[in-house]
mmCIF file of C-alpha atoms in Angstrom:
data_model
loop_
_atom_site.group_PDB
_atom_site.id
_atom_site.type_symbol
_atom_site.label_atom_id
_atom_site.label_comp_id
_atom_site.label_asym_id
_atom_site.label_seq_id
_atom_site.Cartn_x
_atom_site.Cartn_y
_atom_site.Cartn_z
ATOM 1 C CA MET D 83 -40.752 118.355 135.007
ATOM 2 C CA SER D 84 -42.114 121.845 135.380
ATOM 3 C CA ILE D 85 -42.460 124.820 133.084
ATOM 4 C CA TRP D 86 -39.462 126.432 134.772
ATOM 5 C CA THR D 87 -37.452 123.260 134.212
ATOM 6 C CA ASP D 88 -38.324 123.433 130.506
ATOM 7 C CA LEU D 89 -37.050 127.022 130.400
ATOM 8 C CA THR D 90 -34.052 126.661 132.726
ATOM 9 C CA GLU D 91 -31.384 126.977 130.022
ATOM 10 C CA LEU D 92 -33.296 129.518 127.921
ATOM 11 C CA GLU D 93 -32.704 133.261 128.017
ATOM 12 C CA PHE D 94 -36.125 134.831 127.542
ATOM 13 C CA GLN D 95 -38.251 137.915 128.163
ATOM 14 C CA LEU D 96 -41.807 137.827 129.480
ATOM 15 C CA ARG D 97 -43.388 141.206 128.859
ATOM 16 C CA PHE D 98 -46.401 143.117 127.554
ATOM 17 C CA VAL D 99 -46.690 144.753 124.131
ATOM 18 C CA ASP D 100 -49.214 147.423 123.170
ATOM 19 C CA ALA D 101 -50.850 145.892 120.067
ATOM 20 C CA ASN D 102 -52.884 148.870 118.843
ATOM 21 C CA GLY D 103 -54.385 149.400 122.288
ATOM 22 C CA VAL D 104 -54.557 145.730 123.339
ATOM 23 C CA ARG D 105 -52.063 144.968 126.121
ATOM 24 C CA THR D 106 -50.632 141.660 124.959
ATOM 25 C CA ARG D 107 -48.526 139.211 126.989
ATOM 26 C CA THR D 108 -45.613 137.719 125.080
ATOM 27 C CA LEU D 109 -42.718 135.396 125.830
ATOM 28 C CA GLN D 110 -39.803 136.177 123.523
ATOM 29 C CA ALA D 111 -36.607 134.167 123.109
ATOM 30 C CA GLY D 112 -33.883 133.527 120.569
ATOM 31 C CA SER D 113 -32.808 135.347 117.448
ATOM 32 C CA GLY D 114 -33.235 134.851 113.714
ATOM 33 C CA ASP D 115 -36.350 134.834 111.563
ATOM 34 C CA PRO D 116 -39.433 135.581 113.702
ATOM 35 C CA VAL D 117 -41.952 132.852 114.589
ATOM 36 C CA ILE D 118 -45.306 133.698 116.190
ATOM 37 C CA PHE D 119 -46.821 130.886 118.273
ATOM 38 C CA LEU D 120 -50.630 130.889 118.689
ATOM 39 C CA HIS D 121 -52.443 128.623 121.187
ATOM 40 C CA GLY D 122 -55.989 127.218 121.227
ATOM 41 C CA THR D 123 -59.361 128.203 122.683
ATOM 42 C CA SER D 124 -59.068 129.295 126.346
ATOM 43 C CA GLY D 125 -55.329 128.558 126.177
ATOM 44 C CA HIS D 126 -52.210 130.640 126.835
ATOM 45 C CA LEU D 127 -48.596 130.904 125.749
ATOM 46 C CA GLU D 128 -47.447 128.181 128.158
ATOM 47 C CA ALA D 129 -48.797 125.690 125.585
ATOM 48 C CA PHE D 130 -45.414 126.024 123.850
ATOM 49 C CA VAL D 131 -42.909 125.971 126.738
ATOM 50 C CA ARG D 132 -41.616 122.531 125.724
ATOM 51 C CA ASN D 133 -40.910 123.816 122.193
ATOM 52 C CA LEU D 134 -39.339 127.202 122.833
ATOM 53 C CA PRO D 135 -35.800 126.082 123.809
ATOM 54 C CA ALA D 136 -35.256 124.101 120.585
ATOM 55 C CA HIS D 137 -36.861 126.743 118.361
ATOM 56 C CA ALA D 138 -35.059 129.642 120.044
ATOM 57 C CA ALA D 139 -31.734 128.131 118.983
ATOM 58 C CA ARG D 140 -32.680 129.005 115.374
ATOM 59 C CA PHE D 141 -35.467 131.589 115.471
ATOM 60 C CA ALA D 142 -36.752 134.697 117.237
ATOM 61 C CA CYS D 143 -39.723 133.163 119.074
ATOM 62 C CA HIS D 144 -42.834 135.151 120.003
ATOM 63 C CA ALA D 145 -45.313 133.046 121.998
ATOM 64 C CA ILE D 146 -48.287 135.281 122.726
ATOM 65 C CA ASP D 147 -51.520 135.167 124.669
ATOM 66 C CA MET D 148 -54.142 135.707 121.960
ATOM 67 C CA LEU D 149 -56.880 138.302 122.142
ATOM 68 C CA GLY D 150 -58.832 137.983 125.410
ATOM 69 C CA HIS D 151 -56.795 134.933 126.452
ATOM 70 C CA GLY D 152 -54.244 134.415 129.214
ATOM 71 C CA TYR D 153 -53.174 137.832 130.513
ATOM 72 C CA THR D 154 -53.896 139.723 127.269
ATOM 73 C CA ASP D 155 -56.654 142.349 127.314
ATOM 74 C CA THR D 156 -60.224 141.411 126.605
ATOM 75 C CA VAL D 157 -62.364 143.423 124.182
ATOM 76 C CA ALA D 158 -66.100 144.040 124.502
ATOM 77 C CA GLU D 159 -67.182 142.104 121.417
ATOM 78 C CA PRO D 160 -67.456 138.446 120.360
ATOM 79 C CA TYR D 161 -64.035 137.117 119.429
ATOM 80 C CA ARG D 162 -64.373 136.268 115.754
ATOM 81 C CA ILE D 163 -61.646 135.122 113.378
ATOM 82 C CA GLU D 164 -61.117 138.456 111.640
ATOM 83 C CA ARG D 165 -60.664 140.154 115.024
ATOM 84 C CA TYR D 166 -58.092 137.549 116.098
ATOM 85 C CA VAL D 167 -56.234 138.041 112.807
ATOM 86 C CA ARG D 168 -56.244 141.820 113.300
ATOM 87 C CA HIS D 169 -54.772 141.392 116.768
ATOM 88 C CA VAL D 170 -51.919 139.185 115.519
ATOM 89 C CA LEU D 171 -51.117 141.708 112.772
ATOM 90 C CA ASP D 172 -51.253 144.572 115.293
ATOM 91 C CA TYR D 173 -48.818 142.668 117.496
ATOM 92 C CA ALA D 174 -46.484 141.999 114.564
ATOM 93 C CA ASP D 175 -46.611 145.661 113.523
ATOM 94 C CA ALA D 176 -45.901 146.811 117.082
ATOM 95 C CA GLU D 177 -42.830 144.554 117.169
ATOM 96 C CA GLY D 178 -41.674 145.548 113.677
ATOM 97 C CA LEU D 179 -42.227 142.063 112.219
ATOM 98 C CA ASP D 180 -42.828 142.515 108.511
ATOM 99 C CA ARG D 181 -42.762 138.831 107.548
ATOM 100 C CA PHE D 182 -42.897 135.927 109.989
ATOM 101 C CA HIS D 183 -43.584 132.221 110.399
ATOM 102 C CA ILE D 184 -46.750 131.120 112.200
ATOM 103 C CA VAL D 185 -47.160 128.052 114.400
ATOM 104 C CA GLY D 186 -50.828 127.808 115.349
ATOM 105 C CA GLU D 187 -52.443 125.123 117.497
ATOM 106 C CA SER D 188 -56.232 124.468 117.381
ATOM 107 C CA LEU D 189 -57.854 127.946 117.337
ATOM 108 C CA GLY D 190 -54.387 129.363 116.687
ATOM 109 C CA GLY D 191 -54.164 127.248 113.542
ATOM 110 C CA TRP D 192 -57.540 128.505 112.388
ATOM 111 C CA VAL D 193 -56.378 132.108 112.866
ATOM 112 C CA GLY D 194 -53.009 131.370 111.258
ATOM 113 C CA GLY D 195 -54.643 129.766 108.232
ATOM 114 C CA ARG D 196 -56.962 132.717 107.704
ATOM 115 C CA LEU D 197 -54.100 135.183 108.142
ATOM 116 C CA ALA D 198 -51.969 133.299 105.600
ATOM 117 C CA ALA D 199 -54.863 133.226 103.099
ATOM 118 C CA ASP D 200 -55.719 136.919 103.413
ATOM 119 C CA HIS D 201 -52.213 138.342 103.956
ATOM 120 C CA PRO D 202 -49.830 136.113 101.990
ATOM 121 C CA ASP D 203 -47.196 138.839 101.981
ATOM 122 C CA ARG D 204 -46.801 138.555 105.779
ATOM 123 C CA VAL D 205 -46.455 134.777 106.280
ATOM 124 C CA ARG D 206 -43.281 132.901 105.326
ATOM 125 C CA HIS D 207 -44.109 129.392 106.581
ATOM 126 C CA LEU D 208 -47.235 128.072 108.258
ATOM 127 C CA THR D 209 -47.521 125.215 110.753
ATOM 128 C CA LEU D 210 -51.016 124.039 111.671
ATOM 129 C CA VAL D 211 -51.139 121.890 114.812
ATOM 130 C CA ALA D 212 -54.471 120.065 115.220
ATOM 131 C CA PRO D 213 -56.060 123.157 113.664
ATOM 132 C CA GLY D 214 -59.722 123.985 114.000
ATOM 133 C CA GLY D 215 -61.778 125.941 111.548
ATOM 134 C CA THR D 216 -62.986 123.600 108.827
ATOM 135 C CA VAL D 217 -66.039 121.993 110.423
ATOM 136 C CA ALA D 218 -68.896 122.929 112.738
ATOM 137 C CA ASN D 219 -69.509 119.779 114.784
ATOM 138 C CA PRO D 220 -72.258 120.521 117.354
ATOM 139 C CA THR D 221 -71.088 117.693 119.637
ATOM 140 C CA VAL D 222 -67.501 118.967 119.767
ATOM 141 C CA MET D 223 -68.631 122.591 120.097
ATOM 142 C CA GLU D 224 -70.867 121.687 123.045
ATOM 143 C CA ARG D 225 -68.017 119.745 124.692
ATOM 144 C CA ILE D 226 -65.673 122.733 124.444
ATOM 145 C CA LYS D 227 -68.311 125.203 125.583
ATOM 146 C CA THR D 228 -69.599 123.159 128.536
ATOM 147 C CA SER D 229 -66.205 122.087 129.881
ATOM 148 C CA THR D 230 -64.689 125.569 129.578
ATOM 149 C CA ARG D 231 -67.644 127.410 131.070
ATOM 150 C CA ALA D 232 -67.841 124.974 133.996
ATOM 151 C CA ALA D 233 -64.141 125.399 134.774
ATOM 152 C CA VAL D 234 -64.380 129.202 134.572
ATOM 153 C CA THR D 235 -67.576 129.714 136.557
ATOM 154 C CA SER D 236 -66.719 127.285 139.377
ATOM 155 C CA ASP D 237 -63.813 127.593 141.794
ATOM 156 C CA ASP D 238 -63.343 123.807 141.721
ATOM 157 C CA ILE D 239 -59.791 123.343 140.379
ATOM 158 C CA ASP D 240 -60.635 119.757 139.424
ATOM 159 C CA LEU D 241 -62.813 121.134 136.590
ATOM 160 C CA THR D 242 -59.774 122.958 135.191
ATOM 161 C CA ARG D 243 -57.789 119.718 135.511
ATOM 162 C CA LYS D 244 -60.514 117.827 133.596
ATOM 163 C CA ARG D 245 -60.567 120.534 130.881
ATOM 164 C CA LEU D 246 -56.820 120.023 130.341
ATOM 165 C CA HIS D 247 -57.135 116.235 130.499
ATOM 166 C CA LEU D 248 -59.535 116.433 127.544
ATOM 167 C CA LEU D 249 -56.630 117.595 125.371
ATOM 168 C CA MET D 250 -54.097 114.830 126.004
ATOM 169 C CA TYR D 251 -53.848 111.158 125.086
ATOM 170 C CA GLU D 252 -51.909 110.466 128.300
ATOM 171 C CA PRO D 253 -52.970 113.128 130.828
ATOM 172 C CA ALA D 254 -50.995 111.557 133.670
ATOM 173 C CA LYS D 255 -47.795 112.155 131.667
ATOM 174 C CA ASP D 256 -48.531 115.514 130.080
ATOM 175 C CA VAL D 257 -50.795 117.506 132.429
ATOM 176 C CA SER D 258 -48.696 118.712 135.345
ATOM 177 C CA GLU D 259 -50.221 120.260 138.439
ATOM 178 C CA GLU D 260 -48.283 123.422 137.598
ATOM 179 C CA LEU D 261 -50.063 123.652 134.237
ATOM 180 C CA VAL D 262 -53.407 123.115 136.000
ATOM 181 C CA GLU D 263 -52.632 125.898 138.476
ATOM 182 C CA ILE D 264 -51.559 128.338 135.735
ATOM 183 C CA ARG D 265 -54.760 127.747 133.795
ATOM 184 C CA HIS D 266 -56.914 127.849 136.929
ATOM 185 C CA ALA D 267 -55.455 131.260 137.835
ATOM 186 C CA ILE D 268 -56.174 132.567 134.310
ATOM 187 C CA TYR D 269 -59.697 131.146 134.302
ATOM 188 C CA HIS D 270 -60.484 133.044 137.500
ATOM 189 C CA ARG D 271 -59.214 136.469 136.535
ATOM 190 C CA PRO D 272 -62.280 138.765 136.831
ATOM 191 C CA GLU D 273 -61.719 140.078 133.277
ATOM 192 C CA PHE D 274 -61.588 136.530 131.911
ATOM 193 C CA VAL D 275 -64.774 135.459 133.718
ATOM 194 C CA ALA D 276 -66.639 138.582 132.552
ATOM 195 C CA ALA D 277 -65.684 137.940 128.899
ATOM 196 C CA ILE D 278 -66.283 134.181 128.768
ATOM 197 C CA ASP D 279 -69.275 134.503 126.399
ATOM 198 C CA ASN D 280 -67.144 136.530 123.964
ATOM 199 C CA LEU D 281 -64.347 133.954 124.189
ATOM 200 C CA LEU D 282 -66.748 131.100 123.412
ATOM 201 C CA ALA D 283 -68.438 132.947 120.540
ATOM 202 C CA LEU D 284 -67.035 130.550 117.934
ATOM 203 C CA GLN D 285 -68.750 127.636 119.680
ATOM 204 C CA GLU D 286 -72.092 129.163 118.613
ATOM 205 C CA ILE D 287 -73.179 127.983 115.161
ATOM 206 C CA GLU D 288 -74.265 131.450 113.967
ATOM 207 C CA ASN D 289 -70.727 132.757 114.537
ATOM 208 C CA ARG D 290 -68.756 129.659 113.641
ATOM 209 C CA GLN D 291 -70.337 128.798 110.312
ATOM 210 C CA PRO D 292 -69.511 132.059 108.510
ATOM 211 C CA ASP D 293 -65.981 132.097 109.968
ATOM 212 C CA LEU D 294 -64.994 128.590 108.830
ATOM 213 C CA LEU D 295 -61.981 128.271 106.553
ATOM 214 C CA THR D 296 -63.333 127.603 103.076
ATOM 215 C CA GLU D 297 -61.651 125.505 100.409
ATOM 216 C CA GLU D 298 -61.231 128.692 98.395
ATOM 217 C CA GLN D 299 -59.415 130.395 101.305
ATOM 218 C CA MET D 300 -57.185 127.386 101.944
ATOM 219 C CA GLY D 301 -56.456 127.217 98.216
ATOM 220 C CA ARG D 302 -55.072 130.761 98.404
ATOM 221 C CA ILE D 303 -52.457 129.900 101.050
ATOM 222 C CA GLN D 304 -49.049 130.405 99.469
ATOM 223 C CA ALA D 305 -46.847 129.760 102.500
ATOM 224 C CA PRO D 306 -45.297 126.285 102.687
ATOM 225 C CA THR D 307 -47.558 124.503 105.168
ATOM 226 C CA LEU D 308 -47.021 121.648 107.609
ATOM 227 C CA ILE D 309 -50.104 120.088 109.230
ATOM 228 C CA VAL D 310 -49.573 118.012 112.390
ATOM 229 C CA TRP D 311 -52.457 115.939 113.736
ATOM 230 C CA GLY D 312 -52.894 113.585 116.688
ATOM 231 C CA ALA D 313 -54.387 110.222 115.758
ATOM 232 C CA GLU D 314 -56.487 110.370 118.943
ATOM 233 C CA ASN D 315 -57.449 114.050 118.626
ATOM 234 C CA PRO D 316 -60.688 114.383 120.657
ATOM 235 C CA PHE D 317 -61.771 117.505 118.770
ATOM 236 C CA GLY D 318 -61.326 116.348 115.184
ATOM 237 C CA GLU D 319 -60.928 113.117 113.244
ATOM 238 C CA ILE D 320 -58.254 112.255 110.677
ATOM 239 C CA PRO D 321 -60.544 112.810 107.623
ATOM 240 C CA GLU D 322 -60.716 116.472 108.710
ATOM 241 C CA ALA D 323 -56.911 116.669 108.522
ATOM 242 C CA ASN D 324 -56.910 114.969 105.122
ATOM 243 C CA ARG D 325 -59.406 117.494 103.720
ATOM 244 C CA MET D 326 -57.274 120.385 104.912
ATOM 245 C CA HIS D 327 -54.165 118.742 103.458
ATOM 246 C CA LYS D 328 -55.855 118.360 100.056
ATOM 247 C CA SER D 329 -57.119 121.949 100.111
ATOM 248 C CA ILE D 330 -53.787 123.671 100.894
ATOM 249 C CA PRO D 331 -51.511 123.493 97.849
ATOM 250 C CA GLY D 332 -48.252 121.638 98.473
ATOM 251 C CA SER D 333 -48.947 121.048 102.164
ATOM 252 C CA THR D 334 -47.447 118.203 104.193
ATOM 253 C CA LEU D 335 -49.484 116.159 106.679
ATOM 254 C CA GLU D 336 -47.976 114.288 109.624
ATOM 255 C CA ILE D 337 -50.170 112.073 111.837
ATOM 256 C CA PHE D 338 -48.761 111.405 115.313
ATOM 257 C CA PRO D 339 -49.908 108.067 116.842
ATOM 258 C CA LYS D 340 -50.893 107.923 120.522
ATOM 259 C CA CYS D 341 -51.463 111.660 120.485
ATOM 260 C CA GLY D 342 -54.399 113.919 121.365
ATOM 261 C CA HIS D 343 -54.955 117.623 120.708
ATOM 262 C CA TRP D 344 -51.524 118.976 121.775
ATOM 263 C CA PRO D 345 -48.959 117.247 119.512
ATOM 264 C CA GLN D 346 -46.399 120.011 120.142
ATOM 265 C CA HIS D 347 -46.557 119.241 123.873
ATOM 266 C CA GLU D 348 -47.296 115.506 123.931
ATOM 267 C CA HIS D 349 -44.536 114.620 121.449
ATOM 268 C CA SER D 350 -42.389 117.719 121.723
ATOM 269 C CA GLU D 351 -39.102 116.220 120.506
ATOM 270 C CA ARG D 352 -40.606 114.797 117.321
ATOM 271 C CA PHE D 353 -42.581 117.985 116.732
ATOM 272 C CA ASP D 354 -39.540 120.215 117.233
ATOM 273 C CA GLU D 355 -37.441 118.214 114.780
ATOM 274 C CA LEU D 356 -40.165 118.226 112.111
ATOM 275 C CA ASN D 357 -41.129 121.850 112.547
ATOM 276 C CA ILE D 358 -37.621 123.304 112.687
ATOM 277 C CA ALA D 359 -36.795 121.468 109.448
ATOM 278 C CA HIS D 360 -40.013 122.801 107.913
ATOM 279 C CA LEU D 361 -39.382 126.424 108.950
ATOM 280 C CA SER D 362 -35.773 126.195 107.775
ATOM 281 C CA ARG D 363 -36.633 125.184 104.205
ATOM 282 C CA ALA D 364 -36.491 127.871 101.555
ATOM 283 C CA ALA D 365 -39.948 129.227 100.747
#
């Protein structure tokens, strides 16, 4: 299977949107209530290609490259959570999206959670997929920082392959060579290499600690929230998911067995069924 195979039957647009001066890559498909898909640290919109066909049958899907990621513009400042949130809102405003659903994976979940807490009038439903943002674990932060920097600063494509393998429970099944090549090309864009310290800013304790989602912030989330977590998530253990579940009023937690850090990709059919039902419920 390839990314193009996943999208064969889907009518979609891949284009750039001016989000208040930030040229932002977006893949748009379907019609209905808008859903914004947000990927993880050093990721890109292709993280959701397995999910877009099913979701586009019910919703207007907007999978975007987040600030400084993929083929979206970099900015000359450390990428902190408030800046990511501002970029998502600028994108939504540019596209005329007043209220929307958010599906955020890892860093995208962290940003989505903060956006839902601070701007409850904009978010209809929230889906957090192996979200980050509640702990500062130096071991995990060092793993992300070291593996990403090595893959970006070396031309050895095997380092990019290893960075992707870190995410999956069964890499041989879920990390295609096409996905490796897409990420390798992004990692070696001159703009991406030049901004790598800004992109990894949240892996530094002095930036991460003040940006963490607090219990008070999570308690303010009004959007119906689904949390999906891989039982073998290499970047966060199940107690972390349970704490988030207890902190977000009325949230639902689903643990996927034999699953790493990309539940939406590793178990796409189960994720699609759960998430479409979640987004379709009345708020």
